[in-house]
């Protein structure tokens, strides 16, 4: 079946259309989907086959969640270590702790675009992504260690988003992106539990402070899981053989992506005649397409504001400590808000996929978080302040929907999507650098100025989402009108349209 299908597809492939505004993701409509369903035994047989494919794929992709949990635990362990002598032992003063937090994102930003350009050109992400996860006794030593950590981890998140987008359809993206990104929420919860246990039990073991054991143990586990991931992560669906899929499942996996791309194979290279670009390799051509697309920059600025509004998570243990409890209790209090946030993120992302709506799901999460900021600003009452932290944590659900929106909006060809996602993530991660300096110790314990900055960023992001939705709707209408002029049936399946 897969041999027959690949022959049919190669005969039906048509070139991408290129528009100066960057709408290279607008492609011609493929054959009626019902005709192609017969290649898999009819609609019912295809549905059954598709469920089997997605089940196997979800199990394989699950290792990404484990890696991302460890990724975020490694990033955030400095915040937990701060409660048990990290600053004092290293003699940190002024904004030096903030610099240690922010330097990770410098290395993280520098590597993302080159990494995804490279990933789009190789066929073995199962080796590349885990390898990038295998990666102190003074301020400068800690600064260097955090920079290197960000440098080697830069490949993982945008690379994981790209890998997911190469296997799943757009109406499946938000939920799978949620599964991945919830790793950061789970790490905020269980990372605090793990940290509290290590900090409580390991003090003085072999002559090391407990916060040093926090780095030793969590870093070691990350490397171990990265090795295991080498044998679990899937490669791209276009490779010749995939042992864990049947031939029919493999053929369907490739055809699903061709359907999603409007009849063009995701593996099809960019050529000079198709894209009116100078002759250069596909990675550079994809970079040029991403750079020329205004939507990339617009989405990046919106995500920058979103990341800035989420900067509180970098100091979450510090914020729980403002309620007057000791280090261990403060860490344990971090767990419930993030567990609720994880459940809400999964629900919101699933609902976003079902309805096809992105904007209002994102804005609703921003509104909930903004209410939490306002409550924290108005009172130091312990119960109200803790409740506000639950509300603030829910903002991450909208962040996940935003990532799925970006992935489906800057979609094709794959080299453009890979570079575009990396560029969006690169610019947006600057929000974490700025956010590291928003929570000045002298502004505590109320942190009114910090919350005000987060509110302004959240409102700015929500405003940008509303404008983008109206613009994408207008572009969809223009595409419908163009189809009518071209004689394409209004109910023709496989037409590419923006999610709003």
Coordinates of C-alpha atoms in Angstrom, one line a residue:
X1 CA 0.0 0.0 0.0
X2 CA 2.7 2.5 1.0
X3 CA 4.5 1.9 -2.4
X4 CA 1.3 2.5 -4.3
X5 CA 0.4 5.6 -2.3
X6 CA 3.9 7.1 -2.7
X7 CA 3.6 6.7 -6.4
X8 CA 0.2 8.4 -6.5
X9 CA 1.4 11.3 -4.4
X10 CA 4.5 12.0 -6.4
X11 CA 2.4 12.2 -9.5
X12 CA 0.0 14.6 -7.8
X13 CA 2.4 17.0 -6.1
X14 CA 2.2 20.5 -7.3
X15 CA 4.5 23.4 -6.6
X16 CA 4.0 25.8 -3.7
X17 CA 2.7 29.3 -4.5
X18 CA 4.8 32.2 -3.4
X19 CA 3.5 35.5 -2.4
X20 CA 5.8 38.5 -1.6
X21 CA 4.0 39.0 1.8
X22 CA 5.2 35.6 2.8
X23 CA 2.1 33.5 2.4
X24 CA 4.0 30.5 1.1
X25 CA 1.8 28.2 3.0
X26 CA -1.1 28.8 0.6
X27 CA -1.3 25.7 -1.7
X28 CA -3.5 24.1 -4.2
X29 CA -6.3 21.8 -3.1
X30 CA -5.6 18.1 -3.3
X31 CA -8.0 15.4 -4.5
X32 CA -11.2 14.8 -2.6
X33 CA -10.3 13.2 0.7
X34 CA -12.9 10.5 0.3
X35 CA -11.2 9.2 -2.9
X36 CA -7.9 8.9 -1.1
X37 CA -9.6 7.2 1.9
X38 CA -10.2 4.2 -0.4
X39 CA -6.4 3.7 -0.5
X40 CA -6.8 2.7 3.2
X41 CA -10.0 0.6 2.8
X42 CA -12.6 3.4 3.1
X43 CA -13.4 6.0 5.7
X44 CA -14.1 3.6 8.5
X45 CA -10.9 1.6 7.9
X46 CA -8.9 4.8 7.7
X47 CA -10.4 6.1 11.0
X48 CA -9.4 2.8 12.7
X49 CA -5.9 2.9 11.2
X50 CA -5.5 6.6 12.2
X51 CA -6.4 5.8 15.8
X52 CA -3.8 3.1 15.9
X53 CA -1.2 5.4 14.3
X54 CA -1.9 8.3 16.8
X55 CA -1.8 5.9 19.8
X56 CA 1.6 4.6 18.8
X57 CA 2.8 8.1 18.0
X58 CA 1.6 9.6 21.3
X59 CA 3.4 6.9 23.3
X60 CA 6.6 7.6 21.5
X61 CA 6.3 11.4 21.8
X62 CA 5.6 11.0 25.5
X63 CA 9.4 10.9 26.2
X64 CA 9.4 14.5 25.1
X65 CA 7.3 15.4 28.1
X66 CA 9.7 13.6 30.5
X67 CA 12.6 15.4 28.9
X68 CA 10.9 18.8 29.1
X69 CA 10.0 18.3 32.8
X70 CA 13.7 17.7 33.5
X71 CA 14.6 20.5 31.2
X72 CA 12.5 23.0 33.3
X73 CA 13.6 21.4 36.6
X74 CA 17.2 22.1 35.6
X75 CA 16.4 25.7 34.7
X76 CA 14.4 26.4 37.8
X77 CA 16.5 24.7 40.5
X78 CA 18.3 28.0 41.1
X79 CA 15.0 29.5 42.5
X80 CA 14.7 26.6 44.9
X81 CA 18.4 26.7 45.9
X82 CA 17.9 30.4 46.7
X83 CA 15.9 29.4 49.8
X84 CA 18.7 27.3 51.2
X85 CA 21.9 29.4 51.0
X86 CA 22.6 29.6 47.3
X87 CA 23.1 33.4 47.4
X88 CA 25.0 33.4 50.6
X89 CA 27.4 30.6 49.7
X90 CA 28.3 32.2 46.4
X91 CA 28.4 35.8 47.9
X92 CA 25.8 37.1 45.5
X93 CA 25.0 40.8 45.7
X94 CA 22.5 43.2 44.1
X95 CA 21.2 41.9 40.8
X96 CA 23.7 39.0 40.5
X97 CA 21.1 36.4 41.2
X98 CA 18.9 37.9 38.5
X99 CA 21.9 37.7 36.1
X100 CA 22.4 34.0 36.9
X101 CA 18.7 33.4 36.0
X102 CA 18.8 35.5 32.8
X103 CA 22.1 34.3 31.4
X104 CA 20.5 30.9 30.6
X105 CA 18.3 32.6 28.1
X106 CA 21.2 34.3 26.4
X107 CA 22.7 30.9 25.4
X108 CA 19.2 29.7 24.8
X109 CA 18.5 32.5 22.3
X110 CA 21.8 32.3 20.4
X111 CA 21.4 28.6 19.4
X112 CA 17.7 28.3 18.5
X113 CA 17.7 29.4 14.9
X114 CA 20.9 27.6 13.8
X115 CA 19.7 24.5 15.6
X116 CA 16.3 24.3 13.9
X117 CA 17.8 25.1 10.5
X118 CA 20.1 22.1 11.1
X119 CA 17.2 20.0 12.3
X120 CA 15.1 20.7 9.2
X121 CA 17.9 19.2 7.1
X122 CA 18.5 16.0 8.9
X123 CA 16.4 12.8 9.1
X124 CA 17.2 11.7 12.7
X125 CA 15.8 14.0 15.3
X126 CA 15.6 11.0 17.6
X127 CA 19.4 11.3 17.9
X128 CA 19.8 15.1 17.7
X129 CA 17.3 16.2 20.3
X130 CA 18.4 13.9 23.2
X131 CA 22.0 14.6 22.5
X132 CA 21.4 18.3 23.1
X133 CA 20.1 17.5 26.6
X134 CA 23.4 16.0 27.8
X135 CA 25.3 18.7 28.7
X136 CA 30.2 25.8 40.8
X137 CA 31.8 27.4 43.3
X138 CA 31.5 31.2 42.6
X139 CA 29.3 33.8 40.9
X140 CA 31.2 33.6 37.7
X141 CA 31.2 29.8 37.8
X142 CA 27.5 29.7 38.2
X143 CA 27.1 32.3 35.5
X144 CA 29.1 30.2 33.1
X145 CA 27.3 27.0 34.0
X146 CA 23.9 28.6 33.4
X147 CA 25.0 30.0 30.0
X148 CA 26.2 26.6 28.9
X149 CA 23.0 25.0 30.1
X150 CA 20.9 27.4 28.0
X151 CA 23.2 26.9 25.0
X152 CA 22.9 23.1 24.9
X153 CA 19.1 23.1 25.8
X154 CA 18.3 25.7 23.1
X155 CA 17.7 22.9 20.5
X156 CA 15.2 21.0 22.5
X157 CA 12.0 23.1 22.7
X158 CA 11.8 24.6 19.2
X159 CA 13.0 21.3 17.9
X160 CA 10.3 19.4 19.7
X161 CA 7.6 21.8 18.4
X162 CA 8.9 21.2 14.9
X163 CA 9.0 17.4 15.3
X164 CA 5.4 17.5 16.6
X165 CA 4.3 19.7 13.7
X166 CA 5.8 17.1 11.2
X167 CA 3.6 14.3 12.5
X168 CA 0.3 15.9 13.7
X169 CA -2.4 17.8 11.8
X170 CA -3.3 21.4 12.8
X171 CA -6.4 20.4 14.7
X172 CA -4.3 18.1 16.8
X173 CA -1.5 20.5 17.5
X174 CA -2.8 22.4 20.5
X175 CA -3.5 19.3 22.5
X176 CA -0.1 17.8 21.7
X177 CA 1.7 21.1 22.3
X178 CA -0.2 21.1 25.6
X179 CA 1.1 17.7 26.5
X180 CA 4.7 18.9 25.8
X181 CA 4.4 22.3 27.5
X182 CA 2.6 20.9 30.5
X183 CA 6.0 19.4 31.3
X184 CA 7.0 22.9 32.4
X185 CA 3.9 23.1 34.7
X186 CA 4.5 19.7 36.1
X187 CA 8.2 20.6 36.7
X188 CA 7.1 23.7 38.6
X189 CA 5.0 21.4 40.9
X190 CA 7.0 18.2 41.3
X191 CA 10.3 20.1 40.9
X192 CA 9.4 21.9 44.2
X193 CA 8.6 18.6 45.8
X194 CA 11.8 17.0 44.7
X195 CA 13.8 20.1 45.7
X196 CA 12.2 20.2 49.1
X197 CA 13.2 16.5 49.7
X198 CA 16.8 17.0 48.5
X199 CA 17.3 20.2 50.4
X200 CA 15.9 18.7 53.6
X201 CA 17.8 15.3 53.4
X202 CA 21.2 16.0 51.7
X203 CA 22.6 19.0 53.7
X204 CA 26.2 18.3 54.5
X205 CA 26.4 14.9 52.7
X206 CA 30.0 14.3 51.7
X207 CA 30.7 17.8 52.8
X208 CA 28.5 19.5 50.2
X209 CA 25.6 21.9 50.8
X210 CA 22.1 20.7 50.0
X211 CA 21.7 23.1 47.2
X212 CA 24.7 21.7 45.4
X213 CA 23.2 18.2 45.7
X214 CA 20.1 19.7 44.0
X215 CA 22.2 20.4 40.9
X216 CA 24.1 17.1 41.0
X217 CA 21.0 14.8 41.3
X218 CA 18.7 16.6 38.9
X219 CA 21.4 17.1 36.2
X220 CA 22.4 13.4 36.4
X221 CA 18.8 12.3 35.9
X222 CA 18.4 14.5 32.9
X223 CA 21.5 12.9 31.2
X224 CA 20.1 9.4 31.9
X225 CA 16.7 10.1 30.4
X226 CA 18.4 11.7 27.3
X227 CA 20.2 8.5 26.7
X228 CA 16.9 6.5 26.9
X229 CA 15.2 8.9 24.5
X230 CA 17.7 8.0 21.8
X231 CA 15.8 4.7 21.4
X232 CA 12.3 6.0 21.8
X233 CA 11.9 9.3 19.9
X234 CA 10.5 9.0 16.4
X235 CA 12.2 10.4 13.3
X236 CA 10.3 12.3 10.5
X237 CA 7.5 10.3 8.8
X238 CA 9.1 10.7 5.4
X239 CA 12.0 8.3 6.1
X240 CA 11.9 5.1 4.1
X241 CA 11.2 2.6 6.9
X242 CA 9.8 3.0 10.4
X243 CA 9.9 -0.3 12.3
X244 CA 7.3 0.6 15.0
X245 CA 4.7 1.4 12.3
X246 CA 3.0 -1.0 9.9
X247 CA 3.3 -0.2 6.2
X248 CA -0.3 1.0 6.1
X249 CA 0.2 3.2 9.2
X250 CA 3.4 4.7 7.7
X251 CA 1.7 5.4 4.4
X252 CA -1.2 7.1 6.3
X253 CA 1.2 9.2 8.4
X254 CA 2.8 10.6 5.2
X255 CA -0.5 11.2 3.5
X256 CA -2.0 13.0 6.5
X257 CA 0.7 15.6 6.3
X258 CA 0.3 16.0 2.5
X259 CA -3.5 16.5 3.1
X260 CA -2.6 19.1 5.8
X261 CA -0.3 20.9 3.4
X262 CA -2.9 21.2 0.6
X263 CA -1.5 18.4 -1.5
X264 CA 2.2 19.2 -1.2
X265 CA 4.6 16.8 0.4
X266 CA 6.3 18.3 3.5
X267 CA 9.5 16.7 2.4
X268 CA 9.4 18.4 -1.0
X269 CA 12.5 20.7 -1.4
X270 CA 12.2 24.4 -2.2
X271 CA 13.5 25.2 -5.7
X272 CA 14.4 28.4 -7.4
X273 CA 11.5 28.1 -9.8
X274 CA 9.0 27.5 -7.1
X275 CA 10.1 30.2 -4.7
X276 CA 11.8 32.8 -6.9
X277 CA 14.7 32.7 -4.5
X278 CA 18.5 32.5 -5.3
X279 CA 19.9 29.0 -5.5
X280 CA 20.8 27.9 -2.0
X281 CA 20.2 25.0 0.3
X282 CA 16.7 24.4 1.7
X283 CA 17.6 25.6 5.2
X284 CA 18.7 29.0 4.0
X285 CA 15.7 29.2 1.7
X286 CA 13.4 28.4 4.7
X287 CA 15.2 31.1 6.7
X288 CA 14.6 33.7 3.9
X289 CA 10.9 32.8 3.8
X290 CA 10.6 33.2 7.6
X291 CA 12.5 36.5 7.6
X292 CA 10.2 37.9 4.9
X293 CA 6.9 36.9 6.7
X294 CA 5.6 39.7 8.9
X295 CA 3.5 37.2 10.8
X296 CA 6.7 35.7 12.3
X297 CA 7.7 39.1 13.9
X298 CA 4.2 39.9 15.0
X299 CA 3.7 36.5 16.7
X300 CA 7.2 36.8 18.3
X301 CA 6.4 40.3 19.8
X302 CA 3.1 39.0 21.2
X303 CA 4.9 35.9 22.7
X304 CA 7.6 38.2 24.1
X305 CA 4.9 40.1 26.0
X306 CA 3.3 36.9 27.1
X307 CA 6.7 35.6 28.4
X308 CA 7.2 38.8 30.3
X309 CA 3.8 38.5 31.9
X310 CA 4.7 35.0 33.0
X311 CA 8.0 36.1 34.6
X312 CA 6.5 35.5 38.0
X313 CA 7.2 31.7 37.6
X314 CA 10.9 32.4 37.8
X315 CA 10.4 33.6 41.3
X316 CA 7.4 31.5 42.4
X317 CA 9.1 30.0 45.5
X318 CA 10.1 33.6 46.4
X319 CA 6.4 34.7 46.1
X320 CA 5.1 31.8 48.2
X321 CA 7.8 32.7 50.8
X322 CA 6.2 36.2 51.1
X323 CA 3.3 34.5 53.1
X324 CA 5.7 34.0 56.0
X325 CA 6.5 30.3 55.9
X326 CA 9.9 28.6 56.0
X327 CA 11.8 27.2 52.9
X328 CA 10.3 23.7 52.9
X329 CA 6.7 24.8 53.4
X330 CA 7.2 27.6 50.8
X331 CA 8.4 25.0 48.2
X332 CA 5.5 22.6 49.0
X333 CA 3.0 25.5 48.6
X334 CA 4.2 25.7 45.0
X335 CA 2.7 22.3 44.1
X336 CA -1.1 22.8 44.1
X337 CA -1.2 25.9 41.9
X338 CA 0.8 24.2 39.2
X339 CA -1.2 21.0 39.4
X340 CA -4.4 22.9 38.8
X341 CA -2.7 24.8 36.0
X342 CA -1.7 21.6 34.3
X343 CA -5.3 20.3 34.3
X344 CA -6.6 23.6 33.1
X345 CA -4.0 23.8 30.3
X346 CA -5.0 20.3 29.0
X347 CA -8.7 21.2 29.0
X348 CA -8.2 24.6 27.4
X349 CA -5.9 23.2 24.7
X350 CA -8.3 20.3 23.9
X351 CA -11.2 22.7 23.7
X352 CA -9.2 25.1 21.4
X353 CA -8.5 22.2 19.0
X354 CA -12.1 21.1 19.0
X355 CA -13.5 24.6 18.3
X356 CA -10.6 25.8 16.0
X357 CA -10.5 29.0 18.0
X358 CA -7.1 30.3 19.3
X359 CA -7.5 34.0 20.1
X360 CA -10.3 33.8 22.8
X361 CA -8.7 30.9 24.5
X362 CA -5.5 32.8 24.8
X363 CA -7.2 36.0 26.0
X364 CA -9.3 34.2 28.6
X365 CA -6.2 32.7 30.2
X366 CA -4.5 36.2 30.2
X367 CA -7.6 37.6 31.9
X368 CA -7.6 35.0 34.6
X369 CA -3.9 35.7 35.3
X370 CA -4.4 39.4 35.3
X371 CA -7.1 39.0 38.0
X372 CA -4.5 37.1 40.1
X373 CA -2.0 40.0 39.7
X374 CA -4.6 42.5 40.9
X375 CA -5.5 40.4 43.9
X376 CA -1.8 40.1 44.9
X377 CA -1.4 43.9 44.6
X378 CA -4.4 44.7 46.7
X379 CA -3.7 42.7 49.8
X380 CA -1.1 40.7 51.9
X381 CA -3.9 38.5 53.3
X382 CA -2.4 34.9 53.2
X383 CA -5.6 33.2 51.9
X384 CA -6.2 35.8 49.2
X385 CA -2.6 35.9 48.1
X386 CA -2.3 32.2 47.8
X387 CA -5.6 32.1 45.8
X388 CA -4.1 34.7 43.5
X389 CA -1.2 32.4 42.8
X390 CA -3.6 29.8 41.5
X391 CA -5.1 32.3 39.1
X392 CA -1.6 33.5 37.9
X393 CA -0.5 30.0 37.2
X394 CA -3.5 29.5 34.8
X395 CA -1.9 31.9 32.3
X396 CA 0.3 29.1 31.1
X397 CA -2.7 27.5 29.4
X398 CA -3.0 30.4 27.1
X399 CA 0.7 30.4 26.4
X400 CA 0.4 26.8 25.1
X401 CA -2.5 27.8 22.8
X402 CA -0.4 30.7 21.5
X403 CA 2.4 28.3 20.6
X404 CA 0.0 26.1 18.7
X405 CA -1.4 29.2 16.9
X406 CA 2.1 30.3 15.9
X407 CA 3.0 26.8 14.7
X408 CA -0.1 26.6 12.4
X409 CA 0.1 30.2 11.2
X410 CA 3.7 30.0 10.0
X411 CA 3.4 26.5 8.6
X412 CA 4.9 25.6 5.3
X413 CA 7.2 24.6 3.9
X414 CA 8.7 22.7 6.8
X415 CA 12.1 24.5 6.5
X416 CA 10.2 27.8 6.9
X417 CA 8.2 26.4 9.9
X418 CA 11.4 25.2 11.6
X419 CA 13.1 28.5 11.2
X420 CA 10.0 30.6 11.9
X421 CA 9.3 28.7 15.1
X422 CA 12.9 29.2 16.2
X423 CA 12.8 32.9 15.4
X424 CA 9.5 33.4 17.2
X425 CA 10.9 31.5 20.3
X426 CA 14.2 33.4 20.1
X427 CA 12.6 36.8 20.2
X428 CA 10.0 35.8 22.8
X429 CA 12.6 34.3 25.1
X430 CA 14.0 37.8 25.5
X431 CA 10.9 38.3 27.7
X432 CA 12.5 35.9 30.2
X433 CA 15.7 37.9 30.2
X434 CA 13.8 41.1 31.0
X435 CA 11.5 39.2 33.4
X436 CA 14.5 38.1 35.4
X437 CA 15.0 41.7 36.5
X438 CA 11.4 42.6 37.1
X439 CA 11.2 41.0 40.5
X440 CA 13.6 43.2 42.3
X441 CA 14.2 42.0 45.9
X442 CA 13.7 45.6 47.2
X443 CA 10.2 45.7 45.7
X444 CA 9.1 42.8 47.9
X445 CA 7.2 41.5 49.7
X446 CA 4.2 43.3 47.9
X447 CA 6.0 43.4 44.5
X448 CA 3.4 45.9 43.3
X449 CA 5.7 47.3 40.6
X450 CA 6.5 43.8 39.4
X451 CA 2.8 42.9 39.1
X452 CA 2.1 46.2 37.3
X453 CA 4.7 45.3 34.6
X454 CA 3.1 41.9 34.2
X455 CA -0.4 43.4 33.8
X456 CA 0.8 45.9 31.1
X457 CA 2.5 43.0 29.2
X458 CA -0.6 40.8 29.5
X459 CA -2.9 43.6 28.2
X460 CA -0.5 44.3 25.3
X461 CA -0.4 40.7 24.3
X462 CA -4.2 40.3 24.4
X463 CA -4.6 43.4 22.2
X464 CA -2.2 42.0 19.7
X465 CA -4.2 38.7 19.6
X466 CA -7.4 40.5 18.8
X467 CA -5.8 42.4 15.9
X468 CA -4.2 39.2 14.5
X469 CA -7.5 37.4 14.7
X470 CA -9.2 40.1 12.6
X471 CA -6.4 40.1 10.1
X472 CA -6.3 36.4 9.6
X473 CA -10.1 36.3 9.2
X474 CA -9.7 38.9 6.5
X475 CA -7.0 36.8 4.7
X476 CA -9.2 33.7 4.9
X477 CA -12.1 35.6 3.3
X478 CA -9.7 36.8 0.5
X479 CA -8.7 33.1 -0.1
X480 CA -12.3 32.1 -0.3
X481 CA -13.0 34.8 -2.8
X482 CA -9.9 33.7 -4.8
X483 CA -11.2 30.1 -4.8
X484 CA -14.6 31.3 -6.1
X485 CA -12.9 33.2 -8.9
X486 CA -10.8 30.1 -9.7
X487 CA -13.9 27.8 -9.7
X488 CA -12.9 25.8 -6.6
X489 CA -15.9 24.3 -4.9
X490 CA -16.7 26.0 -1.5
X491 CA -16.9 22.6 0.2
X492 CA -13.7 21.2 -1.3
X493 CA -11.7 19.4 1.3
X494 CA -8.0 20.0 1.9
X495 CA -8.2 23.8 1.6
X496 CA -5.6 25.5 3.8
X497 CA -7.0 28.3 6.1
X498 CA -5.6 30.2 9.0
X499 CA -6.9 29.3 12.5
X500 CA -8.2 32.3 14.4

